[in-house]
CSV table of C-alpha atoms in Angstrom, one decimal:
chain,number,residue,atom,x,y,z
O,29,MET,CA,-29.5,-43.3,93.4
O,30,THR,CA,-25.8,-43.9,93.5
O,31,ARG,CA,-24.1,-41.9,96.2
O,32,ILE,CA,-22.7,-38.3,95.4
O,33,ARG,CA,-20.1,-36.3,97.5
O,34,ARG,CA,-20.1,-32.4,97.0
O,35,GLY,CA,-16.4,-32.5,95.9
O,36,TYR,CA,-15.0,-29.0,95.5
O,37,ILE,CA,-18.3,-27.1,94.9
O,38,ALA,CA,-18.2,-25.3,98.2
O,39,ARG,CA,-14.7,-24.9,98.4
O,40,ARG,CA,-14.6,-23.0,95.0
O,41,ARG,CA,-17.0,-20.6,96.6
O,42,ARG,CA,-15.4,-19.7,99.6
O,43,THR,CA,-12.2,-19.5,97.6
O,44,LYS,CA,-13.8,-16.5,96.0
O,45,ILE,CA,-14.9,-14.9,99.0
O,46,ARG,CA,-11.6,-15.4,100.8
O,47,LEU,CA,-9.6,-13.5,97.9
O,48,PHE,CA,-12.1,-10.7,98.5
O,49,ALA,CA,-11.5,-10.4,102.2
O,50,SER,CA,-7.5,-11.5,101.9
O,51,SER,CA,-6.5,-8.2,103.1
O,52,PHE,CA,-8.7,-8.4,106.3
O,53,ARG,CA,-7.3,-8.1,109.8
O,54,GLY,CA,-6.5,-10.9,111.7
O,55,ALA,CA,-9.7,-13.5,112.1
O,56,HIS,CA,-11.4,-11.7,109.4
O,57,SER,CA,-9.2,-13.1,106.7
O,58,ARG,CA,-8.4,-16.8,108.1
O,59,LEU,CA,-12.0,-17.9,109.3
O,60,THR,CA,-14.6,-19.0,106.6
O,61,ARG,CA,-17.7,-18.1,108.5
O,62,THR,CA,-16.1,-14.8,109.6
O,63,ILE,CA,-14.8,-13.8,105.9
O,64,ILE,CA,-18.1,-14.2,104.5
O,65,GLN,CA,-20.2,-11.9,107.5
O,66,GLN,CA,-17.1,-9.5,107.0
O,67,LYS,CA,-17.5,-9.4,103.2
O,68,ILE,CA,-20.8,-8.7,103.3
O,69,ARG,CA,-20.0,-6.0,105.6
O,70,ALA,CA,-17.7,-4.4,103.7
O,71,LEU,CA,-19.6,-4.2,100.4
O,72,VAL,CA,-22.8,-2.9,102.5
O,73,SER,CA,-20.4,-0.1,104.0
O,74,ALA,CA,-19.1,0.5,100.3
O,75,HIS,CA,-22.5,1.1,99.1
O,76,ARG,CA,-23.9,3.3,101.8
O,77,ASP,CA,-20.6,5.1,101.5
O,78,ARG,CA,-20.3,5.9,97.8
O,79,ASP,CA,-23.2,8.3,98.3
O,80,ARG,CA,-21.6,9.7,101.8
O,81,GLN,CA,-18.8,10.2,99.6
O,82,LYS,CA,-20.4,13.1,97.8
O,83,ARG,CA,-21.5,14.5,100.9
O,84,ASN,CA,-17.8,14.7,102.5
O,85,PHE,CA,-16.3,15.9,99.1
O,86,ARG,CA,-18.7,18.7,99.1
O,87,ARG,CA,-18.1,19.4,103.1
O,88,LEU,CA,-14.5,19.4,102.4
O,89,TRP,CA,-14.5,21.6,99.4
O,90,VAL,CA,-16.5,24.3,101.1
O,91,THR,CA,-14.0,24.3,104.1
O,92,ARG,CA,-11.2,24.7,101.7
O,93,ILE,CA,-13.0,27.6,100.1
O,94,ASN,CA,-13.8,29.3,103.2
O,95,ALA,CA,-10.4,29.1,104.7
O,96,VAL,CA,-8.8,30.7,101.6
O,97,ILE,CA,-11.3,33.5,101.1
O,98,ARG,CA,-11.0,34.5,104.7
O,99,GLU,CA,-7.4,35.0,104.2
O,100,SER,CA,-8.1,36.9,101.4
O,101,MET,CA,-9.6,40.1,103.0
O,102,VAL,CA,-11.0,41.7,106.1
O,103,SER,CA,-14.7,40.4,106.9
O,104,TYR,CA,-15.0,38.1,103.9
O,105,SER,CA,-16.3,34.4,104.1
O,106,TYR,CA,-17.5,31.6,102.1
O,107,SER,CA,-21.3,32.6,102.3
O,108,ARG,CA,-20.4,35.9,100.9
O,109,LEU,CA,-18.7,34.6,98.1
O,110,ILE,CA,-21.3,32.1,97.2
O,111,ASN,CA,-24.1,35.0,97.3
O,112,ASN,CA,-22.3,36.9,95.1
O,113,LEU,CA,-21.3,34.1,92.7
O,114,TYR,CA,-25.3,33.5,92.1
O,115,LYS,CA,-26.0,37.3,91.8
O,116,ARG,CA,-23.1,37.6,89.1
O,117,GLN,CA,-24.4,33.9,87.4
O,118,LEU,CA,-21.1,32.4,87.6
O,119,LEU,CA,-21.6,28.8,87.3
O,120,LEU,CA,-18.4,27.4,88.6
O,121,ASN,CA,-18.9,24.6,91.3
O,122,ARG,CA,-17.5,24.1,94.6
O,123,LYS,CA,-15.3,21.5,93.6
O,124,ILE,CA,-13.7,23.5,90.8
O,125,LEU,CA,-13.5,26.3,93.4
O,126,ALA,CA,-11.5,24.1,96.0
O,127,GLN,CA,-9.1,23.1,93.4
O,128,ILE,CA,-8.5,26.7,92.1
O,129,ALA,CA,-7.7,27.8,95.4
O,130,ILE,CA,-5.4,24.9,96.0
O,131,LEU,CA,-3.6,25.3,93.0
O,132,ASN,CA,-3.8,28.8,91.4
O,133,ARG,CA,-4.7,30.8,94.5
O,134,ASN,CA,-4.3,34.3,92.6
O,135,CYS,CA,-7.0,33.0,90.3
O,136,LEU,CA,-9.4,32.7,93.0
O,137,TYR,CA,-8.4,36.1,94.5
O,138,MET,CA,-9.3,37.6,90.8
O,139,ILE,CA,-12.7,35.7,90.8
O,140,SER,CA,-13.6,37.0,94.3
O,141,ASN,CA,-12.4,40.6,93.2
O,142,ASP,CA,-14.3,40.3,90.2
O,143,ILE,CA,-17.5,39.7,91.5
O,144,LEU,CA,-17.1,41.7,94.4
O,145,LYS,CA,-17.5,44.9,92.4
Z,30,MET,CA,-3.1,17.7,100.3
Z,31,ALA,CA,-4.2,18.7,97.1
Z,32,SER,CA,-0.6,18.6,96.0
Z,33,SER,CA,-0.2,14.9,96.0
Z,34,SER,CA,-1.0,13.1,93.1
Z,35,SER,CA,-4.5,12.0,92.6
Z,36,SER,CA,-6.8,10.7,90.2
Z,37,THR,CA,-8.6,12.8,87.2
Z,38,LEU,CA,-12.0,12.3,85.5
Z,39,SER,CA,-10.0,10.4,86.1
Z,40,LEU,CA,-9.4,6.4,89.7
Z,41,CYS,CA,-11.4,3.6,91.6
Z,42,SER,CA,-14.1,2.4,89.3
Z,43,SER,CA,-16.8,4.9,91.1
Z,44,PHE,CA,-14.4,7.5,92.9
Z,45,THR,CA,-13.2,9.3,90.0
Z,46,SER,CA,-13.2,13.1,89.6
Z,47,LYS,CA,-13.2,14.0,93.1
Z,48,CYS,CA,-10.5,12.2,94.2
Z,49,ARG,CA,-8.5,12.7,90.8
Z,50,ILE,CA,-8.4,16.4,90.9
Z,51,PHE,CA,-7.5,16.2,94.7
Z,52,HIS,CA,-4.1,15.0,94.4
Z,53,HIS,CA,-3.0,18.0,91.9
Z,54,GLN,CA,0.7,19.3,92.7
Z,55,ASN,CA,1.0,22.3,93.9
Z,56,THR,CA,2.6,23.7,90.7
Z,57,PHE,CA,-0.5,23.5,88.2
Z,58,PHE,CA,1.5,23.8,85.4
Z,59,PRO,CA,3.2,21.7,83.8
Z,60,CYS,CA,2.4,18.3,85.2
Z,61,LYS,CA,-0.7,17.1,87.0
Z,62,THR,CA,-0.5,13.7,88.4
Z,63,LEU,CA,-4.0,12.0,89.4
Z,64,SER,CA,-4.1,8.4,91.2
Z,65,LEU,CA,-7.4,7.9,91.9
Z,66,SER,CA,-10.2,8.0,89.3
Z,67,LYS,CA,-14.0,8.3,89.6
Z,68,ALA,CA,-16.3,7.1,87.2
Z,69,ASN,CA,-19.0,10.2,88.8
Z,70,PHE,CA,-16.9,12.8,88.5
Z,71,GLY,CA,-14.9,13.5,85.4
Z,72,SER,CA,-11.4,14.3,86.2
Z,73,LEU,CA,-7.9,14.5,84.8
Z,74,SER,CA,-6.1,11.4,84.2
Z,75,LYS,CA,-2.6,10.6,84.5
Z,76,THR,CA,-1.3,11.6,81.2
Z,77,PRO,CA,0.8,8.5,79.1
Z,78,THR,CA,4.3,10.0,78.8
Z,79,LEU,CA,4.8,13.0,76.5
Z,80,ALA,CA,5.9,10.8,73.8
Z,81,SER,CA,2.4,10.3,72.5
Z,82,THR,CA,1.6,13.6,72.1
Z,83,ARG,CA,5.1,14.9,70.6
Z,84,PRO,CA,5.5,16.6,67.7
Z,85,SER,CA,7.2,14.6,64.8
Z,86,PHE,CA,11.2,15.1,64.6
Z,87,LEU,CA,12.1,17.9,62.3
Z,88,PRO,CA,13.8,16.8,59.0
Z,89,ILE,CA,17.6,16.0,59.7
Z,90,LEU,CA,18.2,18.6,57.2
Z,91,LYS,CA,17.1,21.6,59.0
Z,92,SER,CA,17.8,20.6,62.5
Z,93,SER,CA,21.8,20.2,61.3
Z,94,GLU,CA,21.4,23.6,59.8
Z,95,SER,CA,20.5,25.3,63.0
Z,96,GLN,CA,22.9,23.1,65.1
Z,97,ALA,CA,25.9,23.2,62.6
Z,98,PRO,CA,27.1,26.9,63.7
Z,99,VAL,CA,27.0,26.5,67.4
Z,100,LEU,CA,28.6,23.0,66.8
Z,101,GLU,CA,31.4,24.5,64.8
Z,102,VAL,CA,31.9,27.1,67.9
Z,103,GLU,CA,32.2,24.7,70.3
Z,104,ALA,CA,34.1,21.5,68.6
Z,105,ASP,CA,37.1,21.6,66.6
Z,106,GLN,CA,36.5,22.0,62.9
Z,107,THR,CA,38.4,18.7,62.0
Z,108,GLN,CA,36.0,17.4,64.4
Z,109,SER,CA,32.9,18.5,62.7
Z,110,GLN,CA,34.0,17.8,59.7
Z,111,ARG,CA,35.4,14.5,60.2
Z,112,ASP,CA,31.7,13.3,61.9
Z,113,PRO,CA,28.6,14.4,60.1
Z,114,GLU,CA,26.8,11.3,61.1
Z,115,PRO,CA,26.4,11.8,64.8
Z,116,GLU,CA,25.4,15.7,64.3
Z,117,PRO,CA,22.4,14.8,63.2
Z,118,ALA,CA,20.9,12.5,65.3
Z,119,SER,CA,22.2,14.7,68.7
Z,120,ALA,CA,20.9,17.8,66.8
Z,121,ALA,CA,17.3,16.3,66.4
Z,122,VAL,CA,16.9,15.1,69.8
Z,123,VAL,CA,18.2,18.7,70.9
Z,124,ASP,CA,15.5,19.9,68.9
Z,125,VAL,CA,12.6,17.7,69.9
Z,126,ALA,CA,13.5,18.7,73.6
Z,127,LYS,CA,13.1,22.4,72.8
Z,128,GLU,CA,9.8,22.1,71.2
Z,129,GLU,CA,8.1,20.5,74.4
Z,130,PRO,CA,7.8,23.8,76.2
Z,131,LYS,CA,5.8,25.2,72.8
Z,132,ARG,CA,2.6,23.9,74.6
Z,133,GLU,CA,0.7,26.8,75.6
Z,134,GLU,CA,0.1,27.3,79.6
Z,135,VAL,CA,-3.3,28.0,80.1
Z,136,PHE,CA,-6.1,26.1,81.5
Z,137,ALA,CA,-9.8,26.1,81.2
Z,138,VAL,CA,-13.0,25.0,83.0
Z,139,VAL,CA,-15.4,23.3,80.7
Z,140,MET,CA,-18.9,21.8,81.8
Z,141,ILE,CA,-19.4,18.4,80.4
Z,142,GLY,CA,-22.4,16.3,81.0
Z,143,SER,CA,-23.6,18.9,83.7
Z,144,ARG,CA,-20.0,18.0,85.6
Z,145,GLN,CA,-17.0,20.3,85.6
Z,146,TYR,CA,-13.6,19.5,85.0
Z,147,ILE,CA,-10.3,21.5,84.7
Z,148,VAL,CA,-8.8,20.8,81.1
Z,149,ILE,CA,-5.3,21.9,80.1
Z,150,PRO,CA,-4.3,20.8,76.5
Z,151,GLY,CA,-2.2,17.7,76.2
Z,152,ARG,CA,-4.1,15.6,79.0
Z,153,TYR,CA,-7.0,13.4,78.9
Z,154,ILE,CA,-10.0,13.1,80.8
Z,155,TYR,CA,-12.8,10.7,81.4
Z,156,VAL,CA,-16.3,12.0,80.7
Z,157,GLN,CA,-19.6,10.7,80.7
Z,158,ARG,CA,-20.5,8.4,77.5
Z,159,LEU,CA,-21.2,10.8,74.9
Z,160,LYS,CA,-23.7,9.2,72.6
Z,161,GLY,CA,-23.0,9.4,68.7
Z,162,ALA,CA,-19.4,9.8,69.3
Z,163,ASN,CA,-16.8,7.4,67.5
Z,164,VAL,CA,-13.1,7.2,68.0
Z,165,ASN,CA,-11.0,10.0,66.6
Z,166,ASP,CA,-13.6,12.5,66.3
Z,167,LYS,CA,-13.1,16.0,66.9
Z,168,ILE,CA,-15.1,17.6,69.8
Z,169,ALA,CA,-15.8,21.4,70.5
Z,170,LEU,CA,-16.6,22.1,73.6
Z,171,ASN,CA,-18.4,25.3,74.1
Z,172,LYS,CA,-19.7,25.3,77.7
Z,173,VAL,CA,-16.5,26.9,78.9
Z,174,LEU,CA,-16.5,29.0,82.3
Z,175,LEU,CA,-13.5,30.1,83.2
Z,176,VAL,CA,-10.2,30.3,81.1
Z,177,GLY,CA,-6.7,31.2,83.3
Z,178,THR,CA,-3.4,31.9,81.7
Z,179,LYS,CA,-0.1,32.7,83.5
Z,180,ALA,CA,-1.2,36.2,84.0
Z,181,SER,CA,-4.9,36.8,83.7
Z,182,THR,CA,-8.1,35.1,84.2
Z,183,TYR,CA,-11.5,35.2,81.7
Z,184,ILE,CA,-14.4,34.7,84.3
Z,185,GLY,CA,-17.3,33.2,82.4
Z,186,LYS,CA,-20.7,35.1,83.2
Z,187,PRO,CA,-22.0,32.3,83.0
Z,188,ILE,CA,-19.8,31.0,80.2
Z,189,VAL,CA,-16.8,32.3,78.2
Z,190,THR,CA,-18.3,33.7,74.9
Z,191,ASN,CA,-16.6,32.2,71.7
Z,192,ALA,CA,-14.4,30.4,73.5
Z,193,VAL,CA,-14.2,26.4,72.5
Z,194,VAL,CA,-12.0,23.6,73.9
Z,195,HIS,CA,-11.2,21.2,71.1
Z,196,ALA,CA,-10.8,17.4,72.0
Z,197,VAL,CA,-10.2,14.4,70.6
Z,198,VAL,CA,-12.2,11.2,71.3
Z,199,GLU,CA,-9.8,8.3,72.2
Z,200,GLU,CA,-11.8,5.8,73.4
Z,201,GLN,CA,-15.2,4.8,74.9
Z,202,GLY,CA,-15.1,2.6,77.7
Z,203,LEU,CA,-16.4,1.5,80.9
Z,204,ASN,CA,-15.6,2.4,84.5
Z,205,PRO,CA,-14.1,-0.5,86.8
Z,206,LYS,CA,-16.6,-2.4,87.9
Z,207,VAL,CA,-18.7,-1.1,91.3
Z,208,VAL,CA,-20.4,-4.1,93.2
Z,209,VAL,CA,-23.8,-2.8,94.3
Z,210,PHE,CA,-24.5,-5.2,97.2
Z,211,LYS,CA,-28.1,-4.6,99.2
Z,212,TYR,CA,-28.3,-6.5,102.2
Z,213,LYS,CA,-31.3,-6.6,105.1
Z,214,LYS,CA,-30.2,-8.3,108.1
Z,215,LYS,CA,-32.3,-11.2,109.6
Z,216,LYS,CA,-34.7,-11.0,106.7
Z,217,ASN,CA,-33.0,-13.1,104.4
Z,218,TYR,CA,-32.4,-10.8,101.6
Z,219,ARG,CA,-29.5,-10.0,99.8
Z,220,ARG,CA,-28.7,-8.9,96.2
Z,221,ASN,CA,-25.3,-8.9,94.3
Z,222,ILE,CA,-25.2,-6.3,91.4
Z,223,GLY,CA,-22.3,-5.6,89.2
Z,224,HIS,CA,-22.5,-2.3,87.5
Z,225,ARG,CA,-19.9,-0.6,85.1
Z,226,GLN,CA,-20.4,3.0,83.9
Z,227,PRO,CA,-19.9,3.8,80.3
Z,228,ASN,CA,-17.2,6.6,79.8
Z,229,THR,CA,-15.7,8.2,77.0
Z,230,ARG,CA,-12.0,9.3,77.0
Z,231,ILE,CA,-11.3,12.3,75.4
Z,232,ARG,CA,-7.9,13.9,74.8
Z,233,ILE,CA,-7.7,17.8,75.0
Z,234,THR,CA,-5.8,19.3,71.9
Z,235,GLY,CA,-6.3,23.1,72.5
Z,236,ILE,CA,-8.3,26.1,73.9
Z,237,THR,CA,-9.1,29.0,71.8
Z,238,GLY,CA,-11.1,32.2,71.2
Z,239,TYR,CA,-10.8,33.4,74.7
Z,240,GLN,CA,-8.7,36.7,73.8
Z,241,GLU,CA,-11.2,38.8,73.0
Z,242,TYR,CA,-13.3,38.4,76.3
Z,243,PRO,CA,-12.3,41.2,79.2
Z,244,ALA,CA,-9.6,39.6,81.0
Z,245,VAL,CA,-9.1,40.1,84.7
Z,246,THR,CA,-5.8,40.3,86.1
Z,247,LEU,CA,-4.9,40.8,90.0
Z,248,ASP,CA,-3.8,44.4,89.5
Z,249,SER,CA,-7.4,45.4,89.0
C-alpha cells in the first residue's frame, strides 16, 4: 500500500465545531479539545432547557398575572381568578392573560370583573 | 419588560411565541415589534413595512379635486395655475398618508392548533402547518376567545359567537433548525439530530362578527 496522509479531513471537521463555539469565553473558543467538550455541553443544555423553557415561561406568566390581579382590588388573587375562569368556562390561557395584563390592563380588569359577578 | 420588542408566533427557531409576545411595546396599538420567534408558540412577527398592506393610490383626478381648494387658499392663485403637475403628486402622497389610520384598532385572541395568539389586522403570525392550505387561500378562524376594541371587550364563554377572524395564507415554510443532541456521558452514546418544524405564515385581514355579542366595559 502506498502511504496516505490524512490531509485536511480532521481540520475540516474541527473548523465546523470551532465555528459553533466561536463566541465562547476564553479557552473554550480557542483550544480544540476544549471546544469539542463545550459544544457537547452547549447542545445538551439547549436540549434540556427547551423543555425547561416551557415551565419557566408558565411560572413567569403566573407571577405576572398574580401581580396585576392583586393590585386591582382588595383580597383578590391569582388562584381565585383561575377558579372563576374555569367556572365561567373561559378558555384564555396564562400566556394571553399575562400579555393582556401588560399591554391592556383595563381589559384584564374587565375580564376579572365579569367573571367575578 | 413586555414592552420591549420581541418575537411573535413569531423568533429563534424553538423559542417562538412566548418570547415573541413578550416583547410587545407598551402601546398595544399600533405597532408590536417582536424579535424572537418560537416555532412552538405561535406569535406575532415583525410585520414588513406598511407599504405591503397599504391600499393603492387614489386616482390622481380624485386627489387633485380634494386638494385643489386647500392649495388655492394657501398658495397664490397664479402659482396653483402655473404648476398643475406637482399638485397631483403631492396630493396623492398626502392622501395615502391619511388613509393609513383607517385600520380599525381591534385585537382578538384566536386559538389555532391548540395554541392561542393575540391577533391584530394587518400583521402576520406563524402557526403550526395547516394541512391542505395553499398559498393565497382565504382562511376563516372561528375559535375566537376574546375580541377587544378601544373601549370595550367581548369576552367569549368560551368563544365569541359568530366572530370570525379572516386571514390569508402567505407561505408554508419551516422553522429555523433546532439541533436535538442526545448524549450520555461515559457510555459512548451521542445522537445528533436536526429538526425543522413545518409552519404556516398567515396574514390577518380582518376581524368581524363580534358586534352582536354582549360587550363589557370598564364602567359596569
